[in-house]
Amino acid sequence: MTEPTRDRVLLAVIGGAHGIKGEVRVRSFTADPEDVGAYGPLSDAAGRRYTVASARVQKTVVVVRFREVADRNAAELLNGTELFVDRAALPDEGEDEFYQADLVGLVARLVDGTVIGEVVAFHDFGAGDILEIAPEGGASVMIPFTEAAVPEVDLELGFLLVEPTAAGLVAADEDAPREP
């Protein structure tokens, strides 16, 4: 996955062509999947712009027609393309709300201050938001991104706090975190 800059936020990924008219299946990271075109033109990593002409939810994806994509052949070439939007086009986050792009790269600390790694990805497998944390020299761990598991996020200082029991890193009757 491409590293978004602080000026651009990853909004969607094209999963493949849909039909013969140039439509594509898109995995949208917006709160309302159909809002994939609500923030203005999208752009890929190379800076090519895409304007959403239409979008509709179909099962687990959004089927999108871009003005710049004329047919299925052109749509097939976009498979796997990440689509970004200018951060300035997005609404301000509410209190205790964060853009996923802002969480990646934060240092993850236990509530006692022990550094456990860095947030390397944000996932949603359908059962809730998950942070992937990579400890130095170890295998990644996945923790739920809930208020109980992550009681504090400080974007300015670049860290988040993890409550080990709520995050599933220790059993309720254990004192020390499990090895990731």
Short mmCIF file of N, CA and C in Angstrom, two decimals:
data_model
loop_
_atom_site.label_atom_id
_atom_site.label_comp_id
_atom_site.label_asym_id
_atom_site.label_seq_id
_atom_site.Cartn_x
_atom_site.Cartn_y
_atom_site.Cartn_z
N MET A 1 0.84 -1.18 0.00
CA MET A 1 0.00 0.00 0.00
C MET A 1 0.89 1.24 0.00
N THR A 2 0.52 2.24 -0.78
CA THR A 2 1.28 3.47 -0.88
C THR A 2 1.14 4.28 0.39
N GLU A 3 2.22 4.94 0.79
CA GLU A 3 2.19 5.81 1.97
C GLU A 3 1.52 7.12 1.59
N PRO A 4 0.38 7.43 2.16
CA PRO A 4 -0.21 8.74 1.88
C PRO A 4 0.61 9.83 2.56
N THR A 5 0.59 11.01 1.96
CA THR A 5 1.26 12.14 2.61
C THR A 5 0.26 12.76 3.57
N ARG A 6 0.70 13.73 4.34
CA ARG A 6 -0.21 14.42 5.26
C ARG A 6 -1.19 15.30 4.49
N ASP A 7 -0.89 15.60 3.21
CA ASP A 7 -1.78 16.43 2.40
C ASP A 7 -2.83 15.62 1.66
N ARG A 8 -2.59 14.33 1.53
CA ARG A 8 -3.53 13.45 0.83
C ARG A 8 -3.88 12.27 1.72
N VAL A 9 -5.13 11.84 1.62
CA VAL A 9 -5.62 10.74 2.44
C VAL A 9 -6.15 9.65 1.52
N LEU A 10 -5.76 8.40 1.80
CA LEU A 10 -6.26 7.26 1.03
C LEU A 10 -7.75 7.13 1.29
N LEU A 11 -8.54 7.20 0.21
CA LEU A 11 -9.99 7.17 0.35
C LEU A 11 -10.60 5.87 -0.16
N ALA A 12 -9.93 5.21 -1.12
CA ALA A 12 -10.50 4.01 -1.73
C ALA A 12 -9.43 3.25 -2.50
N VAL A 13 -9.74 1.98 -2.80
CA VAL A 13 -8.88 1.15 -3.64
C VAL A 13 -9.77 0.49 -4.68
N ILE A 14 -9.33 0.53 -5.93
CA ILE A 14 -10.07 -0.10 -7.02
C ILE A 14 -9.78 -1.59 -7.00
N GLY A 15 -10.85 -2.38 -6.98
CA GLY A 15 -10.71 -3.83 -6.92
C GLY A 15 -10.77 -4.53 -8.25
N GLY A 16 -11.28 -3.89 -9.28
CA GLY A 16 -11.36 -4.52 -10.59
C GLY A 16 -12.50 -3.94 -11.41
N ALA A 17 -12.55 -4.38 -12.66
CA ALA A 17 -13.59 -3.90 -13.58
C ALA A 17 -14.93 -4.54 -13.24
N HIS A 18 -16.00 -3.83 -13.60
CA HIS A 18 -17.36 -4.32 -13.37
C HIS A 18 -18.17 -4.05 -14.64
N GLY A 19 -18.60 -5.09 -15.31
CA GLY A 19 -19.39 -4.92 -16.52
C GLY A 19 -18.55 -4.47 -17.70
N ILE A 20 -19.24 -4.01 -18.75
CA ILE A 20 -18.54 -3.66 -20.00
C ILE A 20 -18.48 -2.16 -20.26
N LYS A 21 -19.06 -1.35 -19.38
CA LYS A 21 -19.14 0.09 -19.64
C LYS A 21 -18.07 0.92 -18.94
N GLY A 22 -17.05 0.27 -18.39
CA GLY A 22 -15.97 1.01 -17.75
C GLY A 22 -16.15 1.23 -16.27
N GLU A 23 -17.13 0.61 -15.66
CA GLU A 23 -17.30 0.74 -14.22
C GLU A 23 -16.27 -0.11 -13.49
N VAL A 24 -15.99 0.28 -12.24
CA VAL A 24 -15.03 -0.47 -11.42
C VAL A 24 -15.63 -0.74 -10.05
N ARG A 25 -15.16 -1.83 -9.43
CA ARG A 25 -15.53 -2.14 -8.05
C ARG A 25 -14.51 -1.44 -7.16
N VAL A 26 -15.01 -0.73 -6.16
CA VAL A 26 -14.14 0.07 -5.30
C VAL A 26 -14.40 -0.28 -3.84
N ARG A 27 -13.33 -0.44 -3.08
CA ARG A 27 -13.44 -0.56 -1.62
C ARG A 27 -13.24 0.83 -1.06
N SER A 28 -14.32 1.39 -0.53
CA SER A 28 -14.31 2.76 -0.02
C SER A 28 -14.00 2.77 1.47
N PHE A 29 -13.18 3.75 1.89
CA PHE A 29 -12.85 3.89 3.30
C PHE A 29 -13.61 5.05 3.95
N THR A 30 -14.64 5.55 3.27
CA THR A 30 -15.45 6.62 3.83
C THR A 30 -16.49 6.04 4.78
N ALA A 31 -16.99 6.86 5.70
CA ALA A 31 -18.01 6.40 6.65
C ALA A 31 -19.23 5.87 5.91
N ASP A 32 -19.68 6.58 4.89
CA ASP A 32 -20.75 6.12 4.01
C ASP A 32 -20.08 5.76 2.69
N PRO A 33 -20.04 4.48 2.33
CA PRO A 33 -19.29 4.06 1.14
C PRO A 33 -19.64 4.83 -0.14
N GLU A 34 -20.89 5.25 -0.28
CA GLU A 34 -21.28 5.98 -1.49
C GLU A 34 -20.68 7.39 -1.54
N ASP A 35 -20.12 7.86 -0.44
CA ASP A 35 -19.50 9.19 -0.42
C ASP A 35 -18.13 9.22 -1.06
N VAL A 36 -17.74 8.15 -1.72
CA VAL A 36 -16.41 8.08 -2.32
C VAL A 36 -16.15 9.25 -3.27
N GLY A 37 -17.18 9.81 -3.85
CA GLY A 37 -17.00 10.95 -4.75
C GLY A 37 -17.42 12.28 -4.16
N ALA A 38 -17.78 12.29 -2.89
CA ALA A 38 -18.34 13.49 -2.27
C ALA A 38 -17.32 14.57 -1.96
N TYR A 39 -16.04 14.24 -2.02
CA TYR A 39 -15.01 15.19 -1.60
C TYR A 39 -14.22 15.75 -2.77
N GLY A 40 -14.78 15.63 -3.96
CA GLY A 40 -14.11 16.16 -5.14
C GLY A 40 -13.35 15.08 -5.88
N PRO A 41 -12.57 15.49 -6.86
CA PRO A 41 -11.82 14.51 -7.66
C PRO A 41 -10.84 13.72 -6.80
N LEU A 42 -10.66 12.48 -7.19
CA LEU A 42 -9.68 11.61 -6.55
C LEU A 42 -8.44 11.57 -7.43
N SER A 43 -7.33 11.14 -6.86
CA SER A 43 -6.12 11.00 -7.67
C SER A 43 -5.37 9.75 -7.24
N ASP A 44 -4.61 9.19 -8.19
CA ASP A 44 -3.81 8.02 -7.86
C ASP A 44 -2.42 8.46 -7.41
N ALA A 45 -1.55 7.51 -7.13
CA ALA A 45 -0.21 7.83 -6.62
C ALA A 45 0.60 8.65 -7.60
N ALA A 46 0.32 8.50 -8.90
CA ALA A 46 1.05 9.25 -9.93
C ALA A 46 0.45 10.63 -10.17
N GLY A 47 -0.68 10.93 -9.52
CA GLY A 47 -1.30 12.24 -9.67
C GLY A 47 -2.40 12.30 -10.72
N ARG A 48 -2.70 11.16 -11.40
CA ARG A 48 -3.81 11.16 -12.37
C ARG A 48 -5.11 11.35 -11.61
N ARG A 49 -5.98 12.20 -12.14
CA ARG A 49 -7.23 12.54 -11.47
C ARG A 49 -8.39 11.72 -12.02
N TYR A 50 -9.32 11.40 -11.12
CA TYR A 50 -10.51 10.64 -11.47
C TYR A 50 -11.71 11.33 -10.84
N THR A 51 -12.71 11.60 -11.68
CA THR A 51 -13.94 12.26 -11.22
C THR A 51 -15.06 11.23 -11.21
N VAL A 52 -15.72 11.07 -10.07
CA VAL A 52 -16.80 10.11 -9.94
C VAL A 52 -18.04 10.64 -10.66
N ALA A 53 -18.50 9.90 -11.67
CA ALA A 53 -19.72 10.25 -12.39
C ALA A 53 -20.93 9.63 -11.71
N SER A 54 -20.76 8.42 -11.16
CA SER A 54 -21.83 7.75 -10.43
C SER A 54 -21.23 6.72 -9.49
N ALA A 55 -21.97 6.43 -8.42
CA ALA A 55 -21.53 5.43 -7.45
C ALA A 55 -22.76 4.79 -6.83
N ARG A 56 -22.70 3.47 -6.68
CA ARG A 56 -23.80 2.75 -6.04
C ARG A 56 -23.22 1.57 -5.27
N VAL A 57 -23.81 1.30 -4.12
CA VAL A 57 -23.37 0.17 -3.31
C VAL A 57 -23.95 -1.11 -3.90
N GLN A 58 -23.08 -2.10 -4.04
CA GLN A 58 -23.51 -3.41 -4.50
C GLN A 58 -22.81 -4.46 -3.65
N LYS A 59 -23.55 -5.09 -2.78
CA LYS A 59 -23.03 -6.05 -1.82
C LYS A 59 -21.98 -5.38 -0.94
N THR A 60 -20.73 -5.81 -1.02
CA THR A 60 -19.70 -5.28 -0.11
C THR A 60 -18.79 -4.24 -0.75
N VAL A 61 -19.10 -3.82 -1.96
CA VAL A 61 -18.26 -2.82 -2.65
C VAL A 61 -19.14 -1.71 -3.20
N VAL A 62 -18.48 -0.68 -3.70
CA VAL A 62 -19.17 0.40 -4.39
C VAL A 62 -18.80 0.27 -5.86
N VAL A 63 -19.80 0.28 -6.71
CA VAL A 63 -19.55 0.26 -8.15
C VAL A 63 -19.51 1.72 -8.60
N VAL A 64 -18.38 2.10 -9.18
CA VAL A 64 -18.13 3.50 -9.53
C VAL A 64 -17.89 3.63 -11.02
N ARG A 65 -18.42 4.69 -11.58
CA ARG A 65 -18.13 5.07 -12.97
C ARG A 65 -17.37 6.38 -12.90
N PHE A 66 -16.15 6.38 -13.46
CA PHE A 66 -15.33 7.59 -13.53
C PHE A 66 -15.48 8.21 -14.91
N ARG A 67 -15.54 9.53 -14.96
CA ARG A 67 -15.64 10.22 -16.25
C ARG A 67 -14.46 9.90 -17.16
N GLU A 68 -13.31 9.66 -16.58
CA GLU A 68 -12.08 9.46 -17.34
C GLU A 68 -11.90 8.02 -17.85
N VAL A 69 -12.81 7.11 -17.48
CA VAL A 69 -12.67 5.70 -17.87
C VAL A 69 -13.79 5.36 -18.85
N ALA A 70 -13.41 5.08 -20.10
CA ALA A 70 -14.39 4.94 -21.17
C ALA A 70 -14.95 3.53 -21.34
N ASP A 71 -14.16 2.50 -21.03
CA ASP A 71 -14.62 1.14 -21.31
C ASP A 71 -13.97 0.14 -20.37
N ARG A 72 -14.36 -1.12 -20.52
CA ARG A 72 -13.85 -2.17 -19.64
C ARG A 72 -12.33 -2.30 -19.73
N ASN A 73 -11.78 -2.18 -20.94
CA ASN A 73 -10.33 -2.31 -21.09
C ASN A 73 -9.60 -1.29 -20.22
N ALA A 74 -10.07 -0.05 -20.25
CA ALA A 74 -9.45 1.00 -19.42
C ALA A 74 -9.68 0.70 -17.94
N ALA A 75 -10.86 0.19 -17.60
CA ALA A 75 -11.17 -0.13 -16.21
C ALA A 75 -10.27 -1.24 -15.68
N GLU A 76 -9.99 -2.25 -16.50
CA GLU A 76 -9.15 -3.36 -16.08
C GLU A 76 -7.74 -2.91 -15.73
N LEU A 77 -7.26 -1.87 -16.37
CA LEU A 77 -5.91 -1.36 -16.10
C LEU A 77 -5.80 -0.71 -14.73
N LEU A 78 -6.93 -0.40 -14.11
CA LEU A 78 -6.93 0.29 -12.82
C LEU A 78 -6.97 -0.65 -11.61
N ASN A 79 -7.01 -1.96 -11.86
CA ASN A 79 -7.10 -2.92 -10.77
C ASN A 79 -5.99 -2.68 -9.74
N GLY A 80 -6.37 -2.51 -8.47
CA GLY A 80 -5.42 -2.29 -7.40
C GLY A 80 -5.00 -0.84 -7.19
N THR A 81 -5.51 0.07 -8.00
CA THR A 81 -5.14 1.48 -7.89
C THR A 81 -5.69 2.08 -6.60
N GLU A 82 -4.81 2.72 -5.84
CA GLU A 82 -5.22 3.44 -4.64
C GLU A 82 -5.63 4.84 -5.03
N LEU A 83 -6.74 5.31 -4.46
CA LEU A 83 -7.28 6.63 -4.78
C LEU A 83 -7.23 7.52 -3.54
N PHE A 84 -6.69 8.71 -3.74
CA PHE A 84 -6.49 9.66 -2.65
C PHE A 84 -7.34 10.90 -2.87
N VAL A 85 -7.56 11.63 -1.79
CA VAL A 85 -8.26 12.90 -1.84
C VAL A 85 -7.42 13.91 -1.06
N ASP A 86 -7.52 15.17 -1.45
CA ASP A 86 -6.82 16.21 -0.71
C ASP A 86 -7.42 16.31 0.69
N ARG A 87 -6.57 16.34 1.69
CA ARG A 87 -7.03 16.42 3.08
C ARG A 87 -7.94 17.63 3.30
N ALA A 88 -7.63 18.74 2.64
CA ALA A 88 -8.42 19.96 2.81
C ALA A 88 -9.88 19.77 2.40
N ALA A 89 -10.16 18.77 1.55
CA ALA A 89 -11.53 18.52 1.11
C ALA A 89 -12.35 17.74 2.14
N LEU A 90 -11.68 17.15 3.11
CA LEU A 90 -12.37 16.34 4.11
C LEU A 90 -12.87 17.20 5.26
N PRO A 91 -13.97 16.79 5.88
CA PRO A 91 -14.44 17.54 7.05
C PRO A 91 -13.49 17.37 8.22
N ASP A 92 -13.49 18.35 9.12
CA ASP A 92 -12.67 18.24 10.32
C ASP A 92 -13.17 17.06 11.16
N GLU A 93 -12.23 16.39 11.81
CA GLU A 93 -12.60 15.29 12.68
C GLU A 93 -13.28 15.85 13.92
N GLY A 94 -14.22 15.10 14.44
CA GLY A 94 -14.85 15.48 15.69
C GLY A 94 -13.95 15.09 16.84
N GLU A 95 -14.37 15.43 18.05
CA GLU A 95 -13.60 15.04 19.23
C GLU A 95 -13.56 13.52 19.31
N ASP A 96 -12.39 12.97 19.59
CA ASP A 96 -12.18 11.53 19.66
C ASP A 96 -12.46 10.82 18.34
N GLU A 97 -12.32 11.53 17.22
CA GLU A 97 -12.40 10.94 15.89
C GLU A 97 -11.08 11.19 15.19
N PHE A 98 -10.66 10.20 14.37
CA PHE A 98 -9.37 10.29 13.72
C PHE A 98 -9.48 9.74 12.32
N TYR A 99 -8.70 10.28 11.41
CA TYR A 99 -8.56 9.67 10.10
C TYR A 99 -7.55 8.54 10.24
N GLN A 100 -7.84 7.41 9.59
CA GLN A 100 -6.95 6.26 9.68
C GLN A 100 -5.52 6.63 9.32
N ALA A 101 -5.36 7.46 8.31
CA ALA A 101 -4.02 7.85 7.85
C ALA A 101 -3.23 8.53 8.96
N ASP A 102 -3.91 9.18 9.90
CA ASP A 102 -3.21 9.87 10.98
C ASP A 102 -2.72 8.92 12.06
N LEU A 103 -3.30 7.74 12.13
CA LEU A 103 -2.91 6.77 13.16
C LEU A 103 -1.68 5.97 12.75
N VAL A 104 -1.54 5.72 11.44
CA VAL A 104 -0.39 4.95 10.95
C VAL A 104 0.88 5.76 11.20
N GLY A 105 1.85 5.12 11.83
CA GLY A 105 3.11 5.77 12.16
C GLY A 105 3.21 6.20 13.61
N LEU A 106 2.09 6.19 14.34
CA LEU A 106 2.15 6.55 15.76
C LEU A 106 2.88 5.47 16.56
N VAL A 107 3.56 5.88 17.60
CA VAL A 107 4.19 4.95 18.53
C VAL A 107 3.10 4.42 19.45
N ALA A 108 3.08 3.11 19.64
CA ALA A 108 2.12 2.48 20.54
C ALA A 108 2.82 2.19 21.86
N ARG A 109 2.22 2.70 22.95
CA ARG A 109 2.77 2.50 24.30
C ARG A 109 1.70 1.86 25.17
N LEU A 110 2.15 1.02 26.08
CA LEU A 110 1.24 0.53 27.10
C LEU A 110 0.95 1.69 28.05
N VAL A 111 -0.10 1.58 28.83
CA VAL A 111 -0.46 2.66 29.74
C VAL A 111 0.63 2.94 30.77
N ASP A 112 1.55 1.99 30.99
CA ASP A 112 2.66 2.24 31.92
C ASP A 112 3.84 2.93 31.23
N GLY A 113 3.70 3.24 29.93
CA GLY A 113 4.75 3.95 29.20
C GLY A 113 5.65 3.08 28.36
N THR A 114 5.59 1.76 28.52
CA THR A 114 6.43 0.84 27.75
C THR A 114 6.05 0.90 26.27
N VAL A 115 7.04 1.14 25.42
CA VAL A 115 6.80 1.16 23.98
C VAL A 115 6.65 -0.27 23.48
N ILE A 116 5.56 -0.54 22.75
CA ILE A 116 5.35 -1.89 22.23
C ILE A 116 5.48 -1.96 20.71
N GLY A 117 5.61 -0.82 20.05
CA GLY A 117 5.79 -0.85 18.60
C GLY A 117 5.22 0.39 17.94
N GLU A 118 5.01 0.26 16.64
CA GLU A 118 4.49 1.35 15.82
C GLU A 118 3.25 0.88 15.08
N VAL A 119 2.26 1.75 14.97
CA VAL A 119 1.07 1.43 14.20
C VAL A 119 1.46 1.41 12.72
N VAL A 120 1.28 0.26 12.07
CA VAL A 120 1.68 0.12 10.67
C VAL A 120 0.50 0.00 9.72
N ALA A 121 -0.68 -0.30 10.25
CA ALA A 121 -1.85 -0.42 9.37
C ALA A 121 -3.12 -0.32 10.19
N PHE A 122 -4.21 -0.08 9.48
CA PHE A 122 -5.53 0.03 10.06
C PHE A 122 -6.41 -0.90 9.25
N HIS A 123 -7.13 -1.80 9.89
CA HIS A 123 -7.94 -2.79 9.18
C HIS A 123 -9.39 -2.74 9.66
N ASP A 124 -10.27 -3.14 8.76
CA ASP A 124 -11.67 -3.35 9.13
C ASP A 124 -12.11 -4.62 8.42
N PHE A 125 -12.14 -5.72 9.16
CA PHE A 125 -12.52 -7.01 8.59
C PHE A 125 -14.01 -7.28 8.78
N GLY A 126 -14.75 -6.27 9.22
CA GLY A 126 -16.18 -6.41 9.36
C GLY A 126 -16.67 -6.47 10.80
N ALA A 127 -15.80 -6.76 11.74
CA ALA A 127 -16.22 -6.87 13.13
C ALA A 127 -15.75 -5.69 13.97
N GLY A 128 -15.24 -4.67 13.34
CA GLY A 128 -14.76 -3.50 14.07
C GLY A 128 -13.37 -3.11 13.60
N ASP A 129 -12.98 -1.91 13.95
CA ASP A 129 -11.69 -1.38 13.52
C ASP A 129 -10.55 -2.04 14.30
N ILE A 130 -9.48 -2.36 13.58
CA ILE A 130 -8.32 -3.05 14.15
C ILE A 130 -7.06 -2.28 13.80
N LEU A 131 -6.19 -2.07 14.79
CA LEU A 131 -4.87 -1.49 14.56
C LEU A 131 -3.85 -2.62 14.49
N GLU A 132 -2.96 -2.53 13.51
CA GLU A 132 -1.84 -3.47 13.43
C GLU A 132 -0.61 -2.76 13.97
N ILE A 133 0.00 -3.35 14.98
CA ILE A 133 1.17 -2.76 15.62
C ILE A 133 2.35 -3.69 15.41
N ALA A 134 3.45 -3.10 14.90
CA ALA A 134 4.66 -3.87 14.65
C ALA A 134 5.71 -3.54 15.70
N PRO A 135 6.00 -4.50 16.58
CA PRO A 135 7.08 -4.27 17.54
C PRO A 135 8.43 -4.39 16.83
N GLU A 136 9.43 -3.75 17.37
CA GLU A 136 10.75 -3.83 16.76
C GLU A 136 11.25 -5.27 16.86
N GLY A 137 11.55 -5.87 15.72
CA GLY A 137 12.10 -7.22 15.69
C GLY A 137 11.12 -8.34 15.99
N GLY A 138 9.84 -8.08 15.97
CA GLY A 138 8.87 -9.13 16.27
C GLY A 138 7.73 -9.14 15.28
N ALA A 139 6.84 -10.09 15.46
CA ALA A 139 5.67 -10.21 14.59
C ALA A 139 4.62 -9.18 14.99
N SER A 140 3.88 -8.71 14.02
CA SER A 140 2.82 -7.73 14.27
C SER A 140 1.74 -8.31 15.18
N VAL A 141 1.11 -7.42 15.94
CA VAL A 141 -0.04 -7.79 16.75
C VAL A 141 -1.22 -6.93 16.30
N MET A 142 -2.40 -7.48 16.42
CA MET A 142 -3.62 -6.76 16.07
C MET A 142 -4.37 -6.47 17.36
N ILE A 143 -4.82 -5.22 17.49
CA ILE A 143 -5.61 -4.86 18.67
C ILE A 143 -6.85 -4.10 18.22
N PRO A 144 -7.93 -4.23 18.96
CA PRO A 144 -9.14 -3.49 18.60
C PRO A 144 -8.93 -2.00 18.82
N PHE A 145 -9.46 -1.21 17.89
CA PHE A 145 -9.38 0.24 18.07
C PHE A 145 -10.67 0.70 18.73
N THR A 146 -10.71 0.49 20.05
CA THR A 146 -11.86 0.89 20.86
C THR A 146 -11.35 1.81 21.96
N GLU A 147 -12.27 2.53 22.58
CA GLU A 147 -11.87 3.44 23.66
C GLU A 147 -11.28 2.67 24.84
N ALA A 148 -11.77 1.46 25.08
CA ALA A 148 -11.24 0.66 26.18
C ALA A 148 -9.81 0.18 25.89
N ALA A 149 -9.55 -0.26 24.67
CA ALA A 149 -8.23 -0.78 24.32
C ALA A 149 -7.22 0.32 24.03
N VAL A 150 -7.71 1.44 23.50
CA VAL A 150 -6.83 2.58 23.16
C VAL A 150 -7.44 3.82 23.82
N PRO A 151 -7.17 4.02 25.11
CA PRO A 151 -7.82 5.11 25.84
C PRO A 151 -7.32 6.51 25.48
N GLU A 152 -6.16 6.61 24.84
CA GLU A 152 -5.64 7.94 24.51
C GLU A 152 -4.90 7.90 23.18
N VAL A 153 -5.18 8.90 22.35
CA VAL A 153 -4.45 9.12 21.10
C VAL A 153 -3.97 10.56 21.12
N ASP A 154 -2.67 10.75 20.96
CA ASP A 154 -2.10 12.10 20.93
C ASP A 154 -1.36 12.28 19.61
N LEU A 155 -2.06 12.90 18.64
CA LEU A 155 -1.47 13.08 17.32
C LEU A 155 -0.30 14.06 17.36
N GLU A 156 -0.41 15.09 18.19
CA GLU A 156 0.67 16.09 18.26
C GLU A 156 1.97 15.49 18.76
N LEU A 157 1.88 14.63 19.77
CA LEU A 157 3.09 14.02 20.32
C LEU A 157 3.43 12.69 19.64
N GLY A 158 2.53 12.20 18.78
CA GLY A 158 2.83 11.03 17.96
C GLY A 158 2.76 9.68 18.66
N PHE A 159 1.80 9.53 19.58
CA PHE A 159 1.68 8.23 20.24
C PHE A 159 0.23 7.93 20.57
N LEU A 160 -0.02 6.65 20.85
CA LEU A 160 -1.29 6.24 21.42
C LEU A 160 -1.00 5.28 22.56
N LEU A 161 -1.92 5.26 23.53
CA LEU A 161 -1.77 4.38 24.69
C LEU A 161 -2.65 3.16 24.51
N VAL A 162 -2.12 2.02 24.89
CA VAL A 162 -2.82 0.75 24.78
C VAL A 162 -3.02 0.18 26.18
N GLU A 163 -4.26 -0.15 26.50
CA GLU A 163 -4.58 -0.82 27.76
C GLU A 163 -4.45 -2.32 27.47
N PRO A 164 -3.44 -3.01 28.01
CA PRO A 164 -3.13 -4.37 27.57
C PRO A 164 -4.24 -5.40 27.76
N THR A 165 -4.98 -5.32 28.84
CA THR A 165 -6.05 -6.29 29.05
C THR A 165 -7.18 -6.09 28.04
N ALA A 166 -7.64 -4.86 27.88
CA ALA A 166 -8.72 -4.57 26.93
C ALA A 166 -8.29 -4.84 25.50
N ALA A 167 -6.99 -4.70 25.22
CA ALA A 167 -6.48 -4.94 23.87
C ALA A 167 -6.23 -6.41 23.59
N GLY A 168 -6.38 -7.25 24.61
CA GLY A 168 -6.17 -8.68 24.43
C GLY A 168 -4.71 -9.09 24.46
N LEU A 169 -3.85 -8.21 24.96
CA LEU A 169 -2.43 -8.54 25.04
C LEU A 169 -2.09 -9.34 26.29
N VAL A 170 -2.94 -9.26 27.29
CA VAL A 170 -2.78 -10.07 28.50
C VAL A 170 -4.14 -10.59 28.91
N ALA A 171 -4.14 -11.72 29.57
CA ALA A 171 -5.39 -12.23 30.13
C ALA A 171 -5.72 -11.39 31.35
N ALA A 172 -6.96 -11.34 31.72
CA ALA A 172 -7.40 -10.51 32.84
C ALA A 172 -6.68 -10.86 34.14
N ASP A 173 -6.20 -12.11 34.28
CA ASP A 173 -5.53 -12.50 35.52
C ASP A 173 -4.01 -12.53 35.40
N GLU A 174 -3.46 -12.06 34.28
CA GLU A 174 -2.01 -12.01 34.10
C GLU A 174 -1.50 -10.61 34.39
N ASP A 175 -0.23 -10.52 34.76
CA ASP A 175 0.37 -9.22 35.02
C ASP A 175 1.20 -8.71 33.84
N ALA A 176 1.81 -9.60 33.08
CA ALA A 176 2.72 -9.18 32.02
C ALA A 176 2.11 -9.44 30.65
N PRO A 177 2.44 -8.59 29.67
CA PRO A 177 1.93 -8.81 28.32
C PRO A 177 2.47 -10.11 27.74
N ARG A 178 1.66 -10.73 26.87
CA ARG A 178 2.13 -11.91 26.14
C ARG A 178 3.13 -11.46 25.10
N GLU A 179 4.02 -12.34 24.74
CA GLU A 179 4.97 -12.03 23.67
C GLU A 179 4.20 -11.96 22.36
N PRO A 180 4.38 -10.87 21.59
CA PRO A 180 3.68 -10.78 20.30
C PRO A 180 4.16 -11.81 19.32
#
